[in-house]
Tab-separated table of C-alpha atoms in Angstrom:
chain	number	residue	atom	x	y	z
A	1	MET	CA	119.396	106.070	63.596
A	2	PRO	CA	120.288	105.903	67.268
A	3	THR	CA	117.585	107.344	69.593
A	4	ASP	CA	118.853	109.437	72.520
A	5	ILE	CA	117.357	109.179	75.882
A	6	ILE	CA	117.326	112.578	77.577
A	7	MET	CA	116.565	113.794	81.070
A	8	PRO	CA	112.963	115.055	80.525
A	9	ALA	CA	111.406	118.207	82.022
A	10	LEU	CA	108.625	116.714	84.157
A	11	GLU	CA	107.269	119.826	85.830
A	12	LEU	CA	107.288	123.657	85.799
A	13	ALA	CA	110.657	125.188	86.788
A	14	GLN	CA	112.448	121.948	86.830
A	15	GLU	CA	116.127	122.265	86.202
A	16	THR	CA	117.527	118.956	86.983
A	17	GLY	CA	116.435	115.270	87.468
A	18	LYS	CA	117.996	112.630	89.743
A	19	VAL	CA	118.713	109.034	88.530
A	20	LEU	CA	117.245	106.695	91.027
A	21	ARG	CA	117.981	103.335	89.373
A	22	TRP	CA	118.198	101.890	86.010
A	23	LEU	CA	115.800	99.152	85.168
A	24	LYS	CA	117.909	98.039	82.169
A	25	SER	CA	121.643	97.413	81.900
A	26	PRO	CA	123.806	98.553	79.040
A	27	GLY	CA	123.465	95.907	76.341
A	28	ASP	CA	120.059	94.900	77.316
A	29	SER	CA	117.455	94.638	74.510
A	30	VAL	CA	114.397	97.075	75.212
A	31	GLN	CA	110.989	97.585	73.678
A	32	LYS	CA	109.441	100.878	72.976
A	33	GLY	CA	107.263	101.820	75.957
A	34	GLU	CA	109.094	99.665	78.267
A	35	PRO	CA	110.395	101.330	81.614
A	36	ILE	CA	114.162	101.494	81.633
A	37	VAL	CA	115.018	104.124	84.263
A	38	GLU	CA	113.514	105.766	87.340
A	39	ILE	CA	113.854	109.532	87.636
A	40	GLU	CA	113.175	111.748	90.610
A	41	THR	CA	112.370	115.446	90.504
A	42	ASP	CA	111.427	117.842	93.330
A	43	LYS	CA	107.876	116.595	93.425
A	44	VAL	CA	107.509	113.358	91.672
A	45	THR	CA	109.168	110.003	90.887
A	46	VAL	CA	108.556	108.419	87.577
A	47	GLU	CA	109.673	105.593	85.381
A	48	ILE	CA	110.854	106.827	81.958
A	49	GLU	CA	109.842	104.543	79.125
A	50	ALA	CA	112.099	103.529	76.169
A	51	PRO	CA	111.398	105.965	73.178
A	52	ALA	CA	112.425	103.181	70.660
A	53	SER	CA	113.103	99.438	70.470
A	54	GLY	CA	116.643	98.291	70.279
A	55	VAL	CA	119.702	97.875	72.374
A	56	LEU	CA	120.585	100.155	75.352
A	57	ARG	CA	124.059	101.731	75.055
A	58	ASP	CA	126.188	104.757	76.061
A	59	VAL	CA	124.607	104.939	79.586
A	60	THR	CA	126.324	108.088	81.083
A	61	ALA	CA	124.384	108.665	84.211
A	62	ARG	CA	125.010	106.666	87.301
A	63	THR	CA	122.393	105.979	90.023
A	64	GLY	CA	122.230	109.036	92.139
A	65	ASP	CA	123.558	111.484	89.529
A	66	VAL	CA	121.709	114.729	89.300
A	67	ILE	CA	121.511	115.651	85.606
A	68	PRO	CA	120.409	118.890	83.880
A	69	VAL	CA	117.189	118.720	81.942
A	70	GLY	CA	117.736	118.002	78.343
A	71	ARG	CA	120.946	116.134	78.879
A	72	THR	CA	121.380	112.817	77.039
A	73	ILE	CA	121.761	109.920	79.432
A	74	ALA	CA	121.771	106.910	77.239
A	75	THR	CA	121.279	105.858	73.535
A	76	ILE	CA	119.150	103.116	72.091
A	77	PHE	CA	120.603	101.474	68.949
A	78	ALA	CA	118.255	99.720	66.502
A	79	ALA	CA	118.893	95.884	66.016
A	80	GLY	CA	121.704	95.569	63.539
A	81	GLU	CA	122.703	99.226	63.667
A	82	ALA	CA	126.288	100.213	64.124
A	83	GLY	CA	126.896	100.500	67.788
A	84	ALA	CA	124.192	97.993	68.755
A	85	GLY	CA	126.531	95.094	69.245
A	86	ALA	CA	129.492	97.101	70.651
A	87	ALA	CA	130.889	96.677	74.106
A	88	ALA	CA	128.951	98.699	76.757
A	89	PRO	CA	130.944	101.683	77.578
A	90	ALA	CA	132.180	101.788	81.192
A	91	VAL	CA	130.602	104.512	83.484
A	92	MET	CA	132.919	105.969	85.965
A	93	PRO	CA	132.377	104.331	89.348
A	94	ALA	CA	131.212	107.037	91.880
A	95	ALA	CA	134.160	106.251	94.225
A	96	SER	CA	136.908	106.938	91.722
A	97	ALA	CA	135.288	109.973	90.499
A	98	ALA	CA	135.058	111.368	93.994
A	99	ALA	CA	138.607	110.525	94.779
A	100	THR	CA	140.096	112.256	91.628
A	101	GLY	CA	137.565	115.035	91.155
A	102	ALA	CA	137.323	113.966	87.622
A	103	VAL	CA	134.285	114.035	85.331
A	104	PRO	CA	133.949	111.353	82.583
A	105	THR	CA	134.225	113.358	79.336
A	106	ARG	CA	135.519	112.701	75.933
A	107	PRO	CA	136.775	115.134	73.365
A	108	VAL	CA	134.783	115.804	70.365
A	109	ALA	CA	136.026	116.564	66.847
A	110	LEU	CA	133.677	117.999	64.329
A	111	ASN	CA	133.723	118.798	60.669
A	112	ALA	CA	133.080	122.595	61.030
A	113	ALA	CA	132.467	123.178	57.496
A	114	ALA	CA	129.623	120.658	57.142
A	115	GLY	CA	128.467	121.515	60.612
A	116	THR	CA	127.951	117.857	61.304
A	117	SER	CA	129.620	115.544	63.938
A	118	VAL	CA	132.483	113.156	63.114
A	119	GLY	CA	131.979	109.574	64.190
A	120	THR	CA	129.021	109.001	66.617
A	121	VAL	CA	129.374	112.337	68.322
A	122	LYS	CA	126.334	114.754	67.744
A	123	VAL	CA	125.472	118.427	68.354
A	124	SER	CA	121.996	119.698	69.175
A	125	PRO	CA	120.744	122.562	67.273
A	126	LEU	CA	120.499	124.728	70.372
A	127	ALA	CA	124.073	123.828	71.266
A	128	ARG	CA	125.387	124.703	67.860
A	129	LYS	CA	123.462	128.042	67.958
A	130	ILE	CA	124.895	129.118	71.384
A	131	ALA	CA	128.385	127.971	70.211
A	132	GLU	CA	128.050	130.361	67.255
A	133	GLN	CA	126.872	133.264	69.332
A	134	HIS	CA	129.827	132.883	71.576
A	135	GLY	CA	132.442	132.094	68.814
A	136	VAL	CA	133.017	128.682	70.523
A	137	ASP	CA	135.077	126.098	68.566
A	138	LEU	CA	132.923	122.949	69.182
A	139	GLY	CA	135.980	120.867	68.615
A	140	ARG	CA	137.171	122.058	72.063
A	141	VAL	CA	133.988	121.191	73.773
A	142	THR	CA	133.925	117.953	75.920
A	143	THR	CA	130.745	115.908	76.686
A	144	ALA	CA	130.088	112.956	78.840
A	145	SER	CA	127.010	111.837	76.881
A	146	GLY	CA	128.367	111.449	73.393
A	147	ARG	CA	126.236	114.472	72.322
A	148	ILE	CA	127.202	118.056	72.700
A	149	GLU	CA	124.183	119.983	74.285
A	150	LYS	CA	123.401	123.375	75.523
A	151	ALA	CA	124.647	122.643	79.063
A	152	ASP	CA	128.089	121.550	77.633
A	153	VAL	CA	128.634	124.594	75.621
A	154	LEU	CA	127.622	126.933	78.523
A	155	ALA	CA	129.962	125.109	80.830
A	156	TYR	CA	132.795	125.685	78.349
A	157	VAL	CA	131.945	129.395	77.985
A	158	GLU	CA	131.895	129.867	81.775
A	159	SER	CA	135.187	128.127	82.192
A	160	GLN	CA	136.690	130.321	79.550
A	161	LYS	CA	135.400	133.477	81.422
A	162	ALA	CA	136.805	132.320	84.765
A	163	SER	CA	140.096	131.316	83.259
A	164	SER	CA	140.299	134.825	81.639
A	165	ALA	CA	139.220	136.721	84.817
A	166	GLY	CA	141.719	134.799	87.031
A	167	ASN	CA	140.964	136.636	90.245
A	168	GLY	CA	144.379	135.438	91.736
A	169	ARG	CA	142.852	131.857	92.006
A	170	ALA	CA	145.869	130.165	90.223
A	171	GLY	CA	143.823	129.450	87.040
A	172	ARG	CA	141.007	128.039	89.054
A	173	LEU	CA	137.999	127.416	86.423
A	174	VAL	CA	134.575	128.223	87.924
A	175	ALA	CA	131.790	127.085	85.653
A	176	ALA	CA	128.135	127.748	87.018
A	177	SER	CA	124.734	128.603	85.696
A	178	PRO	CA	123.543	132.138	86.020
A	179	LYS	CA	120.986	131.175	88.557
A	180	ALA	CA	123.648	129.353	90.700
A	181	ARG	CA	125.701	132.559	90.630
A	182	ARG	CA	122.941	134.682	91.829
A	183	LEU	CA	121.906	132.133	94.722
A	184	ALA	CA	125.547	131.897	95.759
A	185	ALA	CA	125.848	135.812	95.862
A	186	GLU	CA	122.569	136.005	97.742
A	187	ARG	CA	123.941	133.576	100.421
A	188	GLY	CA	127.307	135.073	100.744
A	189	LEU	CA	128.856	131.879	99.291
A	190	ASP	CA	132.149	131.511	97.407
A	191	ILE	CA	130.844	129.900	94.280
A	192	SER	CA	134.459	128.571	93.522
A	193	ALA	CA	134.369	126.480	96.665
A	194	LEU	CA	131.267	124.811	95.646
A	195	HIS	CA	131.085	121.321	94.263
A	196	GLY	CA	129.292	121.352	90.946
A	197	SER	CA	127.018	118.489	89.639
A	198	GLY	CA	126.581	119.708	86.248
A	199	PRO	CA	128.555	118.994	83.163
A	200	GLY	CA	132.270	119.454	83.368
A	201	GLY	CA	131.675	120.075	87.162
A	202	ALA	CA	129.574	123.201	86.594
A	203	VAL	CA	127.806	124.561	89.581
A	204	LEU	CA	124.060	124.395	89.125
A	205	ALA	CA	121.375	125.954	91.245
A	206	VAL	CA	120.641	122.725	92.888
A	207	ASP	CA	124.153	122.503	94.252
A	208	VAL	CA	123.935	125.991	95.969
A	209	PRO	CA	121.225	125.417	98.699
A	210	ALA	CA	123.312	122.557	100.016
A	211	ALA	CA	126.200	124.812	100.988
A	212	VAL	CA	126.053	126.883	104.366
A	213	ARG	CA	127.902	129.984	105.611
A	214	PRO	CA	131.134	128.978	107.394
A	215	ALA	CA	130.636	128.839	111.126
A	216	VAL	CA	132.014	131.613	113.390
A	217	ALA	CA	133.682	130.330	116.394
A	218	ALA	CA	132.641	133.424	118.443
A	219	ALA	CA	128.955	132.928	117.556
A	220	PRO	CA	127.481	129.931	119.398
A	221	ALA	CA	124.145	130.942	118.088
A	222	SER	CA	125.224	129.606	114.573
A	223	THR	CA	125.344	126.081	115.973
A	224	PRO	CA	122.538	124.033	114.586
A	225	ARG	CA	120.004	123.171	117.408
A	226	VAL	CA	119.021	119.565	117.894
A	227	GLY	CA	115.890	118.620	116.230
A	228	ALA	CA	115.948	121.851	114.095
A	229	PRO	CA	113.944	121.354	110.945
A	230	SER	CA	115.961	121.212	107.739
A	231	VAL	CA	114.743	122.900	104.538
A	232	GLY	CA	114.016	120.171	101.996
A	233	THR	CA	114.116	120.568	98.143
A	234	VAL	CA	110.461	120.713	97.778
A	235	TRP	CA	110.175	123.535	100.312
A	236	ARG	CA	112.964	125.418	98.774
A	237	ILE	CA	111.309	125.303	95.444
A	238	MET	CA	108.140	126.322	96.778
A	239	ALA	CA	109.715	129.279	98.565
A	240	GLU	CA	111.407	130.302	95.409
A	241	ARG	CA	108.308	130.119	93.287
A	242	MET	CA	106.094	131.872	95.778
A	243	THR	CA	108.826	134.642	96.308
A	244	THR	CA	108.870	135.109	92.520
A	245	SER	CA	105.125	135.218	92.235
A	246	TRP	CA	104.808	137.604	95.211
A	247	THR	CA	107.549	140.102	93.943
A	248	THR	CA	106.685	140.005	90.109
A	249	ALA	CA	102.896	139.358	89.976
A	250	PRO	CA	100.805	142.534	90.820
A	251	HIS	CA	98.179	140.921	93.294
A	252	PHE	CA	94.884	142.212	94.218
A	253	TYR	CA	92.087	140.445	96.224
A	254	LEU	CA	88.395	140.079	95.942
A	255	VAL	CA	86.376	138.804	98.999
A	256	ARG	CA	82.770	137.328	99.119
A	257	GLU	CA	80.726	135.844	101.909
A	258	VAL	CA	78.434	133.347	100.663
A	259	ASN	CA	75.420	131.407	102.228
A	260	VAL	CA	76.091	127.703	102.015
A	261	SER	CA	72.873	126.342	103.198
A	262	ARG	CA	72.045	124.720	99.827
A	263	LEU	CA	75.681	123.684	99.423
A	264	VAL	CA	75.341	121.667	102.709
A	265	SER	CA	72.119	119.983	101.557
A	266	TRP	CA	73.814	119.053	98.232
A	267	LEU	CA	76.607	117.426	99.923
A	268	ASP	CA	74.283	115.174	101.740
A	269	THR	CA	72.179	114.388	98.712
A	270	ALA	CA	75.364	113.701	96.517
A	271	ARG	CA	76.800	111.378	99.176
A	272	ARG	CA	73.487	109.473	99.325
A	273	GLN	CA	72.892	109.244	95.639
A	274	THR	CA	76.415	108.345	94.489
A	275	GLY	CA	77.746	106.337	97.529
A	276	ALA	CA	81.016	107.933	97.113
A	277	HIS	CA	82.887	110.115	99.759
A	278	ILE	CA	82.035	113.512	98.319
A	279	THR	CA	83.671	116.425	100.050
A	280	TYR	CA	82.986	120.155	99.933
A	281	THR	CA	86.270	120.417	97.952
A	282	ASP	CA	84.714	118.217	95.225
A	283	LEU	CA	81.694	120.273	95.142
A	284	LEU	CA	83.744	123.504	94.768
A	285	VAL	CA	85.762	121.863	91.884
A	286	LYS	CA	82.580	121.163	90.226
A	287	LEU	CA	81.157	124.719	90.777
A	288	VAL	CA	84.442	126.435	89.871
A	289	ALA	CA	84.699	124.611	86.711
A	290	ALA	CA	81.112	125.702	85.629
A	291	ALA	CA	82.127	129.327	86.547
A	292	LEU	CA	85.344	129.207	84.592
A	293	SER	CA	83.414	127.935	81.450
A	294	GLN	CA	81.112	131.116	81.824
A	295	HIS	CA	84.267	133.331	82.555
A	296	PRO	CA	87.212	131.964	80.537
A	297	ARG	CA	89.387	134.920	81.136
A	298	ALA	CA	89.912	133.669	84.759
A	299	ASN	CA	91.250	130.404	83.215
A	300	ALA	CA	94.319	132.103	81.590
A	301	SER	CA	97.978	132.459	82.186
A	302	TRP	CA	100.571	135.306	82.047
A	303	LYS	CA	103.439	133.935	79.816
A	304	GLY	CA	105.896	136.078	77.940
A	305	ALA	CA	104.347	139.341	78.408
A	306	THR	CA	101.054	138.148	76.915
A	307	ILE	CA	97.877	136.556	78.116
A	308	VAL	CA	97.516	132.894	77.027
A	309	GLN	CA	94.046	131.283	77.262
A	310	ASN	CA	93.850	127.878	78.521
A	311	ALA	CA	92.127	125.357	76.220
A	312	ASP	CA	90.851	122.984	78.968
A	313	ILE	CA	89.702	123.603	82.364
A	314	ASN	CA	92.049	122.149	84.630
A	315	ILE	CA	91.754	122.731	88.365
A	316	GLY	CA	94.800	122.336	90.696
A	317	LEU	CA	94.270	121.572	94.422
A	318	ALA	CA	96.789	122.839	96.896
A	319	VAL	CA	97.936	120.037	99.115
A	320	ALA	CA	100.127	120.381	102.094
A	321	ILE	CA	102.657	117.518	102.712
A	322	ASP	CA	105.501	117.178	105.149
A	323	ASP	CA	108.128	118.767	102.793
A	324	GLY	CA	106.028	121.705	101.635
A	325	LEU	CA	103.162	122.222	99.173
A	326	VAL	CA	102.188	120.344	96.006
A	327	VAL	CA	99.300	121.220	93.537
A	328	PRO	CA	97.967	118.010	91.831
A	329	VAL	CA	95.469	118.784	88.853
A	330	ILE	CA	91.959	117.689	88.353
A	331	HIS	CA	91.993	117.718	84.383
A	332	ARG	CA	89.029	118.648	82.434
A	333	ALA	CA	86.934	119.150	85.555
A	334	ASP	CA	84.122	120.506	83.718
A	335	THR	CA	83.539	117.240	81.965
A	336	LEU	CA	83.560	115.002	85.075
A	337	ARG	CA	80.723	113.836	87.355
A	338	LEU	CA	80.994	114.478	90.997
A	339	ALA	CA	81.957	110.802	91.725
A	340	GLU	CA	84.517	111.042	89.197
A	341	ILE	CA	86.115	114.266	90.544
A	342	ALA	CA	85.952	112.717	94.172
A	343	ALA	CA	87.892	109.658	92.930
A	344	ARG	CA	90.519	111.663	91.155
A	345	ARG	CA	90.878	114.013	94.121
A	346	GLU	CA	91.214	111.212	96.573
A	347	ASP	CA	93.744	109.327	94.317
A	348	VAL	CA	96.162	112.244	93.921
A	349	VAL	CA	95.802	113.524	97.514
A	350	SER	CA	96.639	110.221	98.884
A	351	ARG	CA	99.734	109.745	96.640
A	352	ALA	CA	101.131	113.203	97.251
A	353	PRO	CA	102.490	112.673	100.813
A	354	ALA	CA	104.494	109.757	99.573
A	355	GLY	CA	106.004	111.484	96.638
A	356	LYS	CA	104.248	109.144	94.103
A	357	LEU	CA	102.485	111.923	91.880
A	358	ARG	CA	103.075	111.325	88.183
A	359	PRO	CA	104.115	114.085	85.927
A	360	ALA	CA	100.637	114.207	84.392
A	361	ASP	CA	99.299	114.689	87.825
A	362	ILE	CA	100.819	118.028	88.359
A	363	GLN	CA	101.048	119.351	84.845
A	364	GLY	CA	98.492	121.603	82.988
A	365	GLY	CA	96.725	123.363	85.794
A	366	GLY	CA	95.019	126.642	84.687
A	367	PHE	CA	93.357	127.624	88.120
A	368	THR	CA	93.849	126.620	91.687
A	369	ILE	CA	91.826	126.208	94.785
A	370	SER	CA	93.188	126.300	98.260
A	371	ASN	CA	91.029	125.146	100.925
A	372	LEU	CA	92.095	125.704	104.630
A	373	GLY	CA	88.468	125.359	106.049
A	374	MET	CA	89.301	122.043	107.708
A	375	TYR	CA	92.020	123.856	109.738
A	376	GLY	CA	89.360	126.286	111.177
A	377	VAL	CA	90.546	129.224	109.161
A	378	ASP	CA	87.852	131.826	108.539
A	379	ALA	CA	89.589	133.578	105.399
A	380	PHE	CA	93.101	134.174	104.128
A	381	ASN	CA	94.718	135.682	100.975
A	382	ALA	CA	96.558	132.902	98.848
A	383	ILE	CA	99.566	133.751	96.564
A	384	VAL	CA	98.760	133.283	92.924
A	385	ASN	CA	100.349	129.969	91.531
A	386	PRO	CA	102.303	131.139	88.621
A	387	PRO	CA	101.733	131.508	85.635
A	388	GLN	CA	98.080	131.284	86.373
A	389	ALA	CA	95.879	134.334	86.664
A	390	ALA	CA	94.142	133.665	89.818
A	391	ILE	CA	93.701	131.291	92.967
A	392	LEU	CA	90.539	130.753	95.040
A	393	ALA	CA	91.151	130.727	98.881
A	394	VAL	CA	88.316	128.957	100.738
A	395	GLY	CA	87.579	129.359	104.466
A	396	ARG	CA	85.628	127.289	107.013
A	397	ILE	CA	81.896	126.925	107.010
A	398	ALA	CA	80.598	128.582	110.135
A	399	ASP	CA	77.246	129.838	111.529
A	400	ARG	CA	77.094	133.639	111.269
A	401	VAL	CA	74.373	136.291	111.849
A	402	VAL	CA	73.330	137.594	108.414
A	403	ALA	CA	70.418	139.863	107.425
A	404	VAL	CA	67.448	137.999	105.957
A	405	ASP	CA	64.523	139.963	104.637
A	406	GLY	CA	65.789	142.928	106.918
A	407	GLN	CA	65.896	140.761	109.915
A	408	PRO	CA	68.863	139.162	111.682
A	409	ALA	CA	69.177	135.386	111.131
A	410	VAL	CA	71.784	132.704	111.660
A	411	ARG	CA	72.899	131.037	108.539
A	412	PRO	CA	76.022	128.725	107.617
A	413	THR	CA	78.370	130.778	105.463
A	414	MET	CA	81.754	130.700	103.916
A	415	VAL	CA	84.333	133.288	103.021
A	416	LEU	CA	85.981	133.159	99.405
A	417	THR	CA	88.953	135.221	98.569
A	418	LEU	CA	90.013	135.302	94.895
A	419	SER	CA	93.722	136.427	94.552
A	420	CYS	CA	94.304	137.740	91.066
A	421	ASP	CA	97.340	138.630	88.979
A	422	HIS	CA	96.392	142.011	87.544
A	423	ARG	CA	98.518	141.427	84.451
A	424	ALA	CA	96.123	138.638	83.207
A	425	LEU	CA	92.831	139.469	85.134
A	426	ASP	CA	91.400	142.931	85.933
A	427	GLY	CA	89.030	143.852	88.732
A	428	ALA	CA	85.946	143.791	86.654
A	429	ARG	CA	86.499	140.425	85.179
A	430	GLY	CA	87.646	138.970	88.550
A	431	ALA	CA	84.520	140.282	90.178
A	432	GLN	CA	82.253	138.783	87.643
A	433	PHE	CA	84.021	135.441	88.066
A	434	ILE	CA	83.759	135.194	91.872
A	435	GLY	CA	80.218	136.445	91.622
A	436	ALA	CA	79.388	133.620	89.329
A	437	VAL	CA	81.123	131.206	91.884
A	438	ALA	CA	79.155	132.712	94.860
A	439	ASP	CA	75.868	132.474	92.947
A	440	LEU	CA	76.563	128.637	91.974
A	441	ILE	CA	77.234	128.030	95.677
A	442	GLU	CA	74.148	129.682	96.904
A	443	GLU	CA	72.112	127.933	94.264
A	444	PRO	CA	73.653	124.780	92.964
A	445	LEU	CA	70.822	123.782	91.033
A	446	THR	CA	71.684	126.593	88.475
A	447	LEU	CA	74.054	123.813	86.931
A	448	LEU	CA	70.938	121.938	85.914
A	449	VAL	CA	69.824	125.073	83.882
């Protein structure tokens, strides 16, 4: 049976993926697990491996194409299977597609009674369900992949709605995702004037930010300044996610100032004993992981109007890059030694600016640490990284006057701020968790007990 290669969802909130290059050509033999195509998302670039052995056929995505998640981009036929020896189908050259405005599609004929496809064309279960809900005759739906999927049906539904509405546009069909329509409305853009990269030319959310408001001749201020920074995709996605978190998650904050005298001593000792480049962030990952094991409610997520407890303690580290902010994850941090945490942290942080993070590097985070101490920041309130329950903001270590046995004394201290999503974590549980973190920082030897 042929095996489809689909555009994978490599990260949270991903809607599309870009084909950077094919490592195999139509007609080539491939082995299961062998890299066949390089895909780029907003944050990572990854090689997709062949899900089966056989012959690569029906390649429908060109280099540079932006494809919706879940869309079939090629098929692998087993050796000797019908289609394995067929001539490789031609993919429309980019130049001719741009010149004609056409999208390579082919009509699909289905056996409605049996609910199965005719010939080699297939229909995904989700596409069939959506078609039934909207009363769509699948025989009228076109696809460029040889398999009708959710995006194909939705594009057809939108085109029919636009055709019925008319709006004096001489039959102009405007297929667009709901998010694309919302973004276009927010930016005051005419969605019918946008070029869509989705199936059948449907306008996707990724197409909208590329458009700009028409320039007004009488407003010279609208002329772009030389050297003005442009908003990249990573920054836009970060802005959208943080806006969603800030406007939907009820934030509250808990602040603790902690004495870090023993933490400073521990750092020196750890560096001498391991020979590794241990940092304060590594120590914090170790201590926070221990606190999360004691207070698992802080290691939870708010999903679908319910609290979901995370099985593993996976700690994300907020890392600033030129294009925005990424959060690589130290998986199962509670099981790692300090030297292992340092090695993993150094690895992901070094690859983040180059866009070389792998999908596994950014997936599965249950709690996040954001450390701005190296920038001289005393304290700050971080925005919760959805769908996580909390994020710990860490300020710089500085000598401050504190009371010791009723007398003023100078001690190195650090300010911790725990930002919480009140839907998943209440004040009492949050206070217990940050208290546990503070106790471990002030007496790290507690880990040995």
